[in-house]
Coordinates of C-alpha atoms and ligand atoms in Angstrom, one line a residue:
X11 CA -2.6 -13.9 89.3
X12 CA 0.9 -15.1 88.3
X13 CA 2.3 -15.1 84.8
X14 CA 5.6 -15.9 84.2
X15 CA 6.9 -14.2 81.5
X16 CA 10.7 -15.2 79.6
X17 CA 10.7 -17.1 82.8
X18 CA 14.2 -19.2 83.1
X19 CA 15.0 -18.5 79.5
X20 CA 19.0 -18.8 79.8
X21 CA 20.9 -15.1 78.2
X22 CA 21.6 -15.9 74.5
X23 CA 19.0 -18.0 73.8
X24 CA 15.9 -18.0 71.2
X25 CA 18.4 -18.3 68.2
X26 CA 17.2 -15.9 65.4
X27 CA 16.8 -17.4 62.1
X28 CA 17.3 -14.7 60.2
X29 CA 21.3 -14.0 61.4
X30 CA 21.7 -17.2 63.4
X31 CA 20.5 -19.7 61.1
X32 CA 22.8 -22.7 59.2
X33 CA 23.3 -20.6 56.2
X34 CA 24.4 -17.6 58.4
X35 CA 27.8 -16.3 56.6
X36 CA 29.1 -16.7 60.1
X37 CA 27.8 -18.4 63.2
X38 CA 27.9 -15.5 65.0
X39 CA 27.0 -12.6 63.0
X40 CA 29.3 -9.1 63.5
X41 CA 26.7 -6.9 61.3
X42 CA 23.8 -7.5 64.1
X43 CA 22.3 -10.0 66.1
X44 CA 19.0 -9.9 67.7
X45 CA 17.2 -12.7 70.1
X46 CA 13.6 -13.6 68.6
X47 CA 11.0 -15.5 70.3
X48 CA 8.4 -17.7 68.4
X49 CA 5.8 -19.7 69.7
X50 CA 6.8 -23.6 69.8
X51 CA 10.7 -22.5 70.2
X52 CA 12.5 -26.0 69.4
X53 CA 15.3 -24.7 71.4
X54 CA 13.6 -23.7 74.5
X55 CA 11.7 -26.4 76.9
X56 CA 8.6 -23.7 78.0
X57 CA 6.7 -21.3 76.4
X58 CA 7.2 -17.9 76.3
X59 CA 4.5 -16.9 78.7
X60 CA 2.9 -19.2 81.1
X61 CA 0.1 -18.5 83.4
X62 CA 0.9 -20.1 86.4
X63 CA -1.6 -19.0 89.1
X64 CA -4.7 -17.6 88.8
X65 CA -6.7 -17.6 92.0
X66 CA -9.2 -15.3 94.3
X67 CA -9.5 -14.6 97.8
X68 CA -13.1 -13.6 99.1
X69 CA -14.0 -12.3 102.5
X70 CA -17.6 -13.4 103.1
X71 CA -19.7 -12.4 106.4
X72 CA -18.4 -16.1 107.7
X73 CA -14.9 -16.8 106.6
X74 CA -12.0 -16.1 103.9
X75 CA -12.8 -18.0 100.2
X76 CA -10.1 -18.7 98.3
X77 CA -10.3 -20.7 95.3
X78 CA -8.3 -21.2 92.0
X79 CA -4.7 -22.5 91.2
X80 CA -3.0 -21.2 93.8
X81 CA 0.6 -21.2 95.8
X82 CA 0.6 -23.4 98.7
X83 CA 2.8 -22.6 101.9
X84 CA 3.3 -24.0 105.3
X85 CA 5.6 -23.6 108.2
X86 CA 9.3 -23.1 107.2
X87 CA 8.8 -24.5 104.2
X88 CA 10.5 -28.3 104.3
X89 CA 6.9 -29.7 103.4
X90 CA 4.8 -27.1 101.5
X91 CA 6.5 -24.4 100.2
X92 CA 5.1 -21.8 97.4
X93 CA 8.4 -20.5 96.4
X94 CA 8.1 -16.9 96.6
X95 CA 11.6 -16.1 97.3
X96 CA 13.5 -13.9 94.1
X97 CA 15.7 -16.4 92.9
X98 CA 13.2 -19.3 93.6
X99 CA 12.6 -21.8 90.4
X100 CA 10.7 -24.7 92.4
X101 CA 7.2 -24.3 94.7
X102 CA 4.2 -25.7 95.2
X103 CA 1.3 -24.6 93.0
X104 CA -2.2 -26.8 93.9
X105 CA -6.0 -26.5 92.7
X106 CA -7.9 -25.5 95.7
X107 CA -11.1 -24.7 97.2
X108 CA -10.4 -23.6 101.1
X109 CA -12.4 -21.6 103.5
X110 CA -10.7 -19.9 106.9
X111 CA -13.4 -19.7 109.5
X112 CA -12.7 -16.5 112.0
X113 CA -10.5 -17.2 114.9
X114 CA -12.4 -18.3 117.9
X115 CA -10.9 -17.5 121.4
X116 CA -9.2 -20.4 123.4
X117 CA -7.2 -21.7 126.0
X118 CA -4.2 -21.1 123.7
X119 CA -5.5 -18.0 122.2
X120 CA -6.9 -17.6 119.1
X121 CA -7.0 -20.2 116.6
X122 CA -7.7 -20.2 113.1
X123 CA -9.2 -23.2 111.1
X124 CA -8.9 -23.6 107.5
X125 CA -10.4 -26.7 105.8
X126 CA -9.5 -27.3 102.2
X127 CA -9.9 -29.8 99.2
X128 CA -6.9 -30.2 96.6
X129 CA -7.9 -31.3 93.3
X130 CA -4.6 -33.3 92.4
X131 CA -5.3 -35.1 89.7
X132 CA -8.3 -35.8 87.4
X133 CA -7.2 -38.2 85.9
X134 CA -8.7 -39.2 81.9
X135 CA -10.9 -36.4 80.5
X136 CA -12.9 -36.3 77.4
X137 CA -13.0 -33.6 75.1
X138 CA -16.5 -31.7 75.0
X139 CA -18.5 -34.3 73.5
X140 CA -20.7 -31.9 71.6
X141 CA -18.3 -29.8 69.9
X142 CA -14.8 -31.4 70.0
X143 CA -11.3 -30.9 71.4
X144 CA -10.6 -26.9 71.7
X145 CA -14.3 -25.9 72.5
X146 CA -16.1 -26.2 75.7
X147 CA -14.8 -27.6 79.1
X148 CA -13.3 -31.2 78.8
X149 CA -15.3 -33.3 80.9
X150 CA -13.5 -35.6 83.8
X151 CA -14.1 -39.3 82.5
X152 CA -13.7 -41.9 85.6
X153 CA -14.3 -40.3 88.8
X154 CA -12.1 -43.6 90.1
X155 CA -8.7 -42.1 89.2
X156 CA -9.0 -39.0 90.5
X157 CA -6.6 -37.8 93.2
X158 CA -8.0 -36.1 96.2
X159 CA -6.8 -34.2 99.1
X160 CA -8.8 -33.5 102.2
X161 CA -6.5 -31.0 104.4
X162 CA -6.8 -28.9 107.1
X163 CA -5.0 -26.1 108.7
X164 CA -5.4 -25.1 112.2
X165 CA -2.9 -22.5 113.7
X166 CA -2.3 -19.3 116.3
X167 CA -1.2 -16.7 113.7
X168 CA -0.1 -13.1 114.8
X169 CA -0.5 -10.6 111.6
X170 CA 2.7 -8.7 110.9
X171 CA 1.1 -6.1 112.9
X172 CA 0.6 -7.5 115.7
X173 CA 3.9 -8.9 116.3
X174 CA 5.6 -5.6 115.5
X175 CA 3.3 -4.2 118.0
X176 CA 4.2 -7.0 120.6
X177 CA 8.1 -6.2 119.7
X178 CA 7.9 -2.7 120.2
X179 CA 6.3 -3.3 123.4
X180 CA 9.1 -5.7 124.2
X181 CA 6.8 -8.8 124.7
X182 CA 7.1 -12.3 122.5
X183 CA 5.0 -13.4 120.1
X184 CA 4.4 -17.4 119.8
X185 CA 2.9 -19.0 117.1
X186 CA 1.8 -22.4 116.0
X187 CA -0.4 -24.8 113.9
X188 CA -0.8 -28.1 113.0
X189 CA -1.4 -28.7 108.7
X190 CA -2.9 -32.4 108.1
X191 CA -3.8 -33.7 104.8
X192 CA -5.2 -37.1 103.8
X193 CA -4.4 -37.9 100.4
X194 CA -5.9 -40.5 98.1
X195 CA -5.8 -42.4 94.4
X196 CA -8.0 -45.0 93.8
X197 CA -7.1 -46.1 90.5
X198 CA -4.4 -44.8 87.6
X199 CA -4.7 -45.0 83.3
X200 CA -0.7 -45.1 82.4
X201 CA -1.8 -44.8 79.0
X202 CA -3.1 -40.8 80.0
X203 CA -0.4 -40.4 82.2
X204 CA 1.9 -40.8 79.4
X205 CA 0.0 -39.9 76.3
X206 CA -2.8 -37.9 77.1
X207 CA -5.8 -37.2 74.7
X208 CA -3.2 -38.8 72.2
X209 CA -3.5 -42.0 74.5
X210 CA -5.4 -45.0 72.1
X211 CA -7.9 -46.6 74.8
X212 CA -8.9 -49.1 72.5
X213 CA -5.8 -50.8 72.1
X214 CA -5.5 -54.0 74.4
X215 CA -1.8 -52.7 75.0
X216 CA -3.3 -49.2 76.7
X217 CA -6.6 -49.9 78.1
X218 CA -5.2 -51.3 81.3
X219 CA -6.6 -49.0 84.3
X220 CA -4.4 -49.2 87.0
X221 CA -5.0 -50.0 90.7
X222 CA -3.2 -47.4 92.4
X223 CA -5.0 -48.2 95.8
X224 CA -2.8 -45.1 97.5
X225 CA -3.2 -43.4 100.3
X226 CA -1.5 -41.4 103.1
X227 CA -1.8 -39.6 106.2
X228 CA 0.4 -36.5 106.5
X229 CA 1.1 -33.7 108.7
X230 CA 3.0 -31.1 109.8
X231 CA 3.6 -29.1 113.1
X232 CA 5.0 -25.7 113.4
X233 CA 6.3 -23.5 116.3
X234 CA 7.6 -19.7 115.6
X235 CA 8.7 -17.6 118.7
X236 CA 9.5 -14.3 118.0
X237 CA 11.2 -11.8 120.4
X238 CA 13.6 -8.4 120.0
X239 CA 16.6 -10.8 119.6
X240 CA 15.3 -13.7 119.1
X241 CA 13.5 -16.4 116.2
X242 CA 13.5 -19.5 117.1
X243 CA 11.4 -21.9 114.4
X244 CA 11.0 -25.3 114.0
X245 CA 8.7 -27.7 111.4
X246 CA 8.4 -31.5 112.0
X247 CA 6.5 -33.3 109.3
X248 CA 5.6 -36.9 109.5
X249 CA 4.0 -39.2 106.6
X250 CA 2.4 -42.6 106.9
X251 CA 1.1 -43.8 103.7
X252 CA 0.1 -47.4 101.8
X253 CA 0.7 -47.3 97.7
X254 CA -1.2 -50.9 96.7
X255 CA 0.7 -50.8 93.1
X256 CA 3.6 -48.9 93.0
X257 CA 4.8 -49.0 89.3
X258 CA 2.7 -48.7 86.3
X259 CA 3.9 -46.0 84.1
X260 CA 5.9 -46.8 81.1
X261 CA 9.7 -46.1 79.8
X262 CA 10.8 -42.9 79.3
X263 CA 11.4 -42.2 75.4
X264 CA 13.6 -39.6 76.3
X265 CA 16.4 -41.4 78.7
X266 CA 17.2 -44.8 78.2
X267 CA 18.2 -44.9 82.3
X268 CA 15.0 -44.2 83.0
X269 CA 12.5 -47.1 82.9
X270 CA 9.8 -47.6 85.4
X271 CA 8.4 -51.1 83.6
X272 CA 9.3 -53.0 86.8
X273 CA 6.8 -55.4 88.6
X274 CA 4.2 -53.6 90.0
X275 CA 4.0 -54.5 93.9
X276 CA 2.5 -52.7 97.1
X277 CA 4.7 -50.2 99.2
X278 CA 4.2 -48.5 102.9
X279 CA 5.6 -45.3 102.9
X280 CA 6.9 -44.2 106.8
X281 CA 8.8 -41.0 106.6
X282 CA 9.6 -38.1 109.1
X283 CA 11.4 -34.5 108.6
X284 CA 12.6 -32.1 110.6
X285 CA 14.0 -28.4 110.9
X286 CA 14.9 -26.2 113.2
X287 CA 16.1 -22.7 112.8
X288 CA 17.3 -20.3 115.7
X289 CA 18.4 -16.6 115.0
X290 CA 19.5 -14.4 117.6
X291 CA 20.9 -10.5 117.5
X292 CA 23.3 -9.1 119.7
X293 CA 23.5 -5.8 117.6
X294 CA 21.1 -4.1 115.4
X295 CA 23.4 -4.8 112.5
X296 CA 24.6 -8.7 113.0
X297 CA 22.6 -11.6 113.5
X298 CA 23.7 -15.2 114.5
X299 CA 21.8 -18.2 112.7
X300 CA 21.8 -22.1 113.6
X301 CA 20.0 -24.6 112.0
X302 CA 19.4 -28.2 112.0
X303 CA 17.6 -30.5 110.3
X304 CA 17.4 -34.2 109.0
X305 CA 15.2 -36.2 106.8
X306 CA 14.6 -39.8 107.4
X307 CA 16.2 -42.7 105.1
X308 CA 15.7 -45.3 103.4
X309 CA 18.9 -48.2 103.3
X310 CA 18.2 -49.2 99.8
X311 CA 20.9 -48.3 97.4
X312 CA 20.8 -44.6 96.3
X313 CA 19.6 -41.3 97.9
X314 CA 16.3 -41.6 96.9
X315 CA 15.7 -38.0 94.9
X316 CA 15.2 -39.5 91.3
X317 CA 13.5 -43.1 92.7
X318 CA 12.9 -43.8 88.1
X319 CA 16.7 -43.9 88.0
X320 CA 18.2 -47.4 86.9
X321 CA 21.6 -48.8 86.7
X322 CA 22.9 -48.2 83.3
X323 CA 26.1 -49.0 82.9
X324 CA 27.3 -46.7 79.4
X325 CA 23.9 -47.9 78.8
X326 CA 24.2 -51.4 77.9
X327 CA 25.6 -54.5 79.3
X328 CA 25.1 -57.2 82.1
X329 CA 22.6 -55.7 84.6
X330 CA 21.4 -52.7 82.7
X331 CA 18.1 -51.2 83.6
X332 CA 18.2 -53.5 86.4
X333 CA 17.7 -51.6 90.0
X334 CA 21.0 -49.9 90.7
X335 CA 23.9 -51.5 93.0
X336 CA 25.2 -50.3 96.4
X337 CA 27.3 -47.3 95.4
X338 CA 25.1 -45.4 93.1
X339 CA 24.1 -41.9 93.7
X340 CA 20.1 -42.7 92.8
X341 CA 18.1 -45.0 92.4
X342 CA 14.3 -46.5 93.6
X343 CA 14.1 -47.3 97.5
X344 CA 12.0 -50.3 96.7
X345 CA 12.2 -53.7 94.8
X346 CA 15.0 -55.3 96.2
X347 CA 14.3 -58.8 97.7
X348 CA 12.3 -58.0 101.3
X349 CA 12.2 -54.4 100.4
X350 CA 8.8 -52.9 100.5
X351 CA 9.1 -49.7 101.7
X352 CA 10.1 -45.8 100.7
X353 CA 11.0 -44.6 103.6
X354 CA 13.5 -41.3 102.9
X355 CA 11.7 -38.0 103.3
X356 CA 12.3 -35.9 100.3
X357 CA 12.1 -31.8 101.7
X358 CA 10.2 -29.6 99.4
X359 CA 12.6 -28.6 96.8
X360 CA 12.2 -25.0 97.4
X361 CA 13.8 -25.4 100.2
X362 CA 17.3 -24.6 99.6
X363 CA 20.2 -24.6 102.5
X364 CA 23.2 -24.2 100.3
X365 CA 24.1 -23.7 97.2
X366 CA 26.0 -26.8 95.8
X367 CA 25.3 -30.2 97.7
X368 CA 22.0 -30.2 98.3
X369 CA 20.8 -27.6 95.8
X370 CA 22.7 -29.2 93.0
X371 CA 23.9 -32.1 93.7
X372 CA 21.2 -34.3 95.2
X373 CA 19.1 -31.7 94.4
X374 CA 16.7 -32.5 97.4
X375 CA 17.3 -33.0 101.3
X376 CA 17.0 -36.4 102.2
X377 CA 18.3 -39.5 103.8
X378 CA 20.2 -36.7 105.5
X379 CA 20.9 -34.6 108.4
X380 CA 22.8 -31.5 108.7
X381 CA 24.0 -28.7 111.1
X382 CA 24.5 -25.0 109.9
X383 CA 25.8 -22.3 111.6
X384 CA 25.4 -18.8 110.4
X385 CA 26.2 -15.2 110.4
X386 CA 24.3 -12.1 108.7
X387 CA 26.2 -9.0 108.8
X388 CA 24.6 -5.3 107.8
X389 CA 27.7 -3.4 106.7
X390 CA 26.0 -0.9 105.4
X391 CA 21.8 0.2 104.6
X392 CA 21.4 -1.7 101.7
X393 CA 24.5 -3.8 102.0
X394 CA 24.3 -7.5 103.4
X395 CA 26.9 -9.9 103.7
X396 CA 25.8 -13.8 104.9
X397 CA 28.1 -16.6 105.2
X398 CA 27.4 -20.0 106.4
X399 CA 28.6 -23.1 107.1
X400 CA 26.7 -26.6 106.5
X401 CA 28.4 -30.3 107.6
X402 CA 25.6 -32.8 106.2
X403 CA 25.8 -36.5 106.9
X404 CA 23.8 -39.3 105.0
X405 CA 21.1 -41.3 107.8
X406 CA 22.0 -44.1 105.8
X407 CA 25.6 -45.1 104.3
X408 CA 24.6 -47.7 101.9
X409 CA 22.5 -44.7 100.6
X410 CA 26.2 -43.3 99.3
X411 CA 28.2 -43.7 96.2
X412 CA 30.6 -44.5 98.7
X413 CA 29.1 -48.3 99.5
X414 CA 29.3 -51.1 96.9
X415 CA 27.8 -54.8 96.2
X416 CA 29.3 -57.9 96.1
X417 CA 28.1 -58.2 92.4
X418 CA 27.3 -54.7 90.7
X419 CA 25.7 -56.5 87.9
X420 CA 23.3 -58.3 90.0
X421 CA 20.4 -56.2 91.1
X422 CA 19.9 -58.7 94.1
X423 CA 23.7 -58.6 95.4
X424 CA 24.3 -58.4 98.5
X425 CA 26.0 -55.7 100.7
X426 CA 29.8 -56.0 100.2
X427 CA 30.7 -52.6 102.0
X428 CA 28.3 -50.2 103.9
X429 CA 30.7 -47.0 103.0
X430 CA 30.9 -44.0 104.9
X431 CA 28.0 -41.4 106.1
X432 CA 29.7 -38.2 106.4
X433 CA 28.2 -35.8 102.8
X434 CA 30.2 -32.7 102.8
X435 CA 31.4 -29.3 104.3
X436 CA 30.1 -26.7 102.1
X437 CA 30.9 -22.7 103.2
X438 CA 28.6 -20.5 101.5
X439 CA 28.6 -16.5 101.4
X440 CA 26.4 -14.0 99.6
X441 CA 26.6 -10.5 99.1
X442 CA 23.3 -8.5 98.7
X443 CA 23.1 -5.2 97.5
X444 CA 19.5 -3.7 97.6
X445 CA 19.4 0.3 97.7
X446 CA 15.5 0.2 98.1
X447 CA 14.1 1.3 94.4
X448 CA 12.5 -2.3 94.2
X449 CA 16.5 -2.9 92.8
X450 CA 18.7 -6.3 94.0
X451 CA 22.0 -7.5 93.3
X452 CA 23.6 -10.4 94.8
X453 CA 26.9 -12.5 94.2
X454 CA 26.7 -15.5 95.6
X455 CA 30.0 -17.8 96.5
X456 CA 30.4 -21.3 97.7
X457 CA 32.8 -24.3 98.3
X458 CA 32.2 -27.9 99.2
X459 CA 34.7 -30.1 100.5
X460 CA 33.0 -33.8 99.6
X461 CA 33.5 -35.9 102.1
X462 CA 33.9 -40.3 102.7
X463 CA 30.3 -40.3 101.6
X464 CA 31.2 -39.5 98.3
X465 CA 33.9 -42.1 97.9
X466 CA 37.7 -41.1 96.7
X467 CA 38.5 -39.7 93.5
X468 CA 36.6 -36.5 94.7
X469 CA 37.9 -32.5 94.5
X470 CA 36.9 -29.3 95.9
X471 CA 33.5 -28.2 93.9
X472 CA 32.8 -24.1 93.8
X473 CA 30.2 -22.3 92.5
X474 CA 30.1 -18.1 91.9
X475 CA 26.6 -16.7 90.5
X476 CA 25.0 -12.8 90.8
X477 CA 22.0 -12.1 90.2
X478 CA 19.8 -9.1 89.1
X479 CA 16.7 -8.1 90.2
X480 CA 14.4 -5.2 90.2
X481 CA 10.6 -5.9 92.0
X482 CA 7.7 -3.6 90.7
Ligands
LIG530 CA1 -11.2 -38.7 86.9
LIG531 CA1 13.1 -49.2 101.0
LIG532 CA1 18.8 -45.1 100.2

């Protein structure tokens, strides 16, 4: 079970009424202050307390049974990722019935095969129709708009035992699976998406089910090989997918840049990612990293991480809410005239490189590849210093801010410069201090040069956080 408790509540927040309030003599009171927290905070965007996980693993005569809402991991990470890591805010959560058969001996050792079924979406659900909203299960209305995943895991896993047994003994362990899922929406109802039980059926403008007609193939392969000095790890994912209607949610009441009203129109989805981590130790107290990894692209205009975002120029004027010109920083990779196709891989948000371009900038690897070297450094038990450096270049240029249309106004314009691929150099260093109490402290630091991609009129970003942390 997993219950997140004050969970990304920011320090001096939950105003207190009693001393922070409009009438307060001062707005912030020197005779005492105290943080409250109230159920349906106005000022806060999640609830005090949020169950997020609550699942069970079972070991039956025949095989492992887990079942519940559960975290869901693969590989390195750049596909499914559960986000365990201390500082981690994103990660994969799914609703899950899987069963790991024992491994069977092979040619290529032991294998171990895990079929599963994700439960993605329902879809429209009545409230008990007995009793009313609040008592009893809700009951899933339309069995045609549900989402469904069929996966299946099949891998050579060493336990952590085993490979520090094999270590010890000075031999290699090697590890590998495959992770294949075929996922599926037959139809959608906007009107639920958006509304919920709140969602009036009955009215022409909201009874219109959606033909989603979506589907895709998509798998991942993984390779780990583990010596005394050595990690070598790599993940390439592949997806291959059809979406028959692509658009049929409504405006967003909340940002008027967001508007996904467009035609609805049919899509293929071709995407491929890719990582690849080596980590090698010369001394028992320094380790030297590399990675590299690349997303695929997509050459319509934007990166492709927030594919709702429109062109809104200060919100009104010729061409707003119209698909975004060459030159913007987001945007949908579909819709222009010929274009029927999202084709940039987006890697699992909760996998972070660095700590300002990708991580909070573009928020999302993608249309992208980058190298990064790096260095981990034991100065002392307990005491960790790890710098890095990442040079990230876009797949596509007329992905950048740095291209531009012929007409910016016109969401058909043409191509008037492609810009300029190269992203940034970012150097990143952290300093971890964990004395072994279940305590951690860390400072992080880190500076990114943008580079052509980004167009001129750029500076030197930085960023310097700590955190604290105590696991129990
Ligand atoms: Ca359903
Ligand atoms: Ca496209
Ligand atoms: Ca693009």
């Amino acid at each position: 079970m997993q219950v997140d408790v004050l969970d990304n509540y920011l320090l001096g927040s939950s105003a207190n009424s009693l001393l922070d309030g409009t009438g307060s003599a001062y707005p912030i009171p020197f005779y005492g202050s105290t943080r409250t927290t109230y159920a349906s905070d106005p000022t806060q965007d999640h609830p005090l307390i949020s169950p997020k996980r609550v699942w069970a693993e079972v070991q039956t005569p025949v095989g492992l049974l887990t079942f519940g809402r559960q975290p869901s991991a693969w590989g390195l990470g750049i596909l499914a990722n559960a986000g365990t890591s201390l500082d981690s805010d994103y990660g994969d959560t799914v609703d899950r019935l899987q069963f790991a058969l024992p491994p069977f001996g092979t040619p290529l050792g032991d294998l171990v095969i895990v079929p599963m079924v994700d439960f993605d979406v329902t879809g429209v659900s009545h409230p008990d129709p007995h009793f009313g909203p609040g008592v009893g299960q809700p009951i899933d209305a339309d069995q045609s708009d549900d989402a469904l995943t069929l996966a299946i895991k099949v891998a050579r896993l060493d336990t952590d035992d085993e490979i520090r047994r094999k270590l010890e003994r000075n031999e290699t362990s090697n590890n590998f699976g495959l992770y294949y899922n075929w996922r599926a929406q037959e139809n959608t109802y906007p009107a639920w998406v958006e509304l919920g039980y709140a969602g009036d059926f009955s009215n022409t403008n909201n009874t219109t089910i959606g033909r989603r007609g979506a589907w895709a193939h998509i798998a991942s392969a993984w390779y780990r090989h583990l010596s005394q000095k050595w990690r070598i790890e790599g993940e390439l994912v592949g997806v291959y997918g059809h979406i028959g209607n692509i658009n049929l949610a409504g405006s967003s009441a909340t940002d008027p840049s967001i508007d996904t009203t467009r035609l609805a129109q049919s899509i293929n989805v071709q995407q491929w990612g890719l990582a690849l981590q080596g980590e090698y130790k010369p001394a028992s107290v320094v380790s030297i990293g590399f990675e590299v990894a690349a997303a695929s692209g997509d050459s319509a205009p934007g990166m492709g991480n927030m594919p709702e975002r429109l062109y809104f120029p200060n919100g009104v004027g010729t061409g707003a809410g119209q698909l975004p010109p060459y030159g913007s920083l987001e945007g949908p990779q579909w819709g222009r005239p010929g274009d029927h196709s999202i084709n940039n891989y987006r890697f699992n948000p909760a996998y972070t490189p660095d700590l300002i371009l990708y991580r909070r900038i573009l928020g999302q690897v993608t249309d992208s590849w980058y190298l990064k070297p790096s260095v981990r450094w034991d100065i002392l038990p307990g005491l960790t210093l790890d710098g890095a450096a990442i040079y990230s270049q876009a797949m596509y240029s007329q992905s950048t801010p740095s291209s531009s249309s012929l007409d910016p106004n016109d969401p058909n314009s043409a191509l008037a410069s492609k810009g300029s691929a190269p992203l940034g150099l970012e150097l990143d260093g952290k300093l971890t201090l964990s004395p072994g109490n279940g305590f951690k402290g860390w400072g992080d630091i880190g500076l990114l040069k943008p580079l052509s991609g980004f167009g001129p009129g750029t500076s030197l970003a930085w960023v310097f956080e700590f955190g604290l942390a105590v696991t129990f």
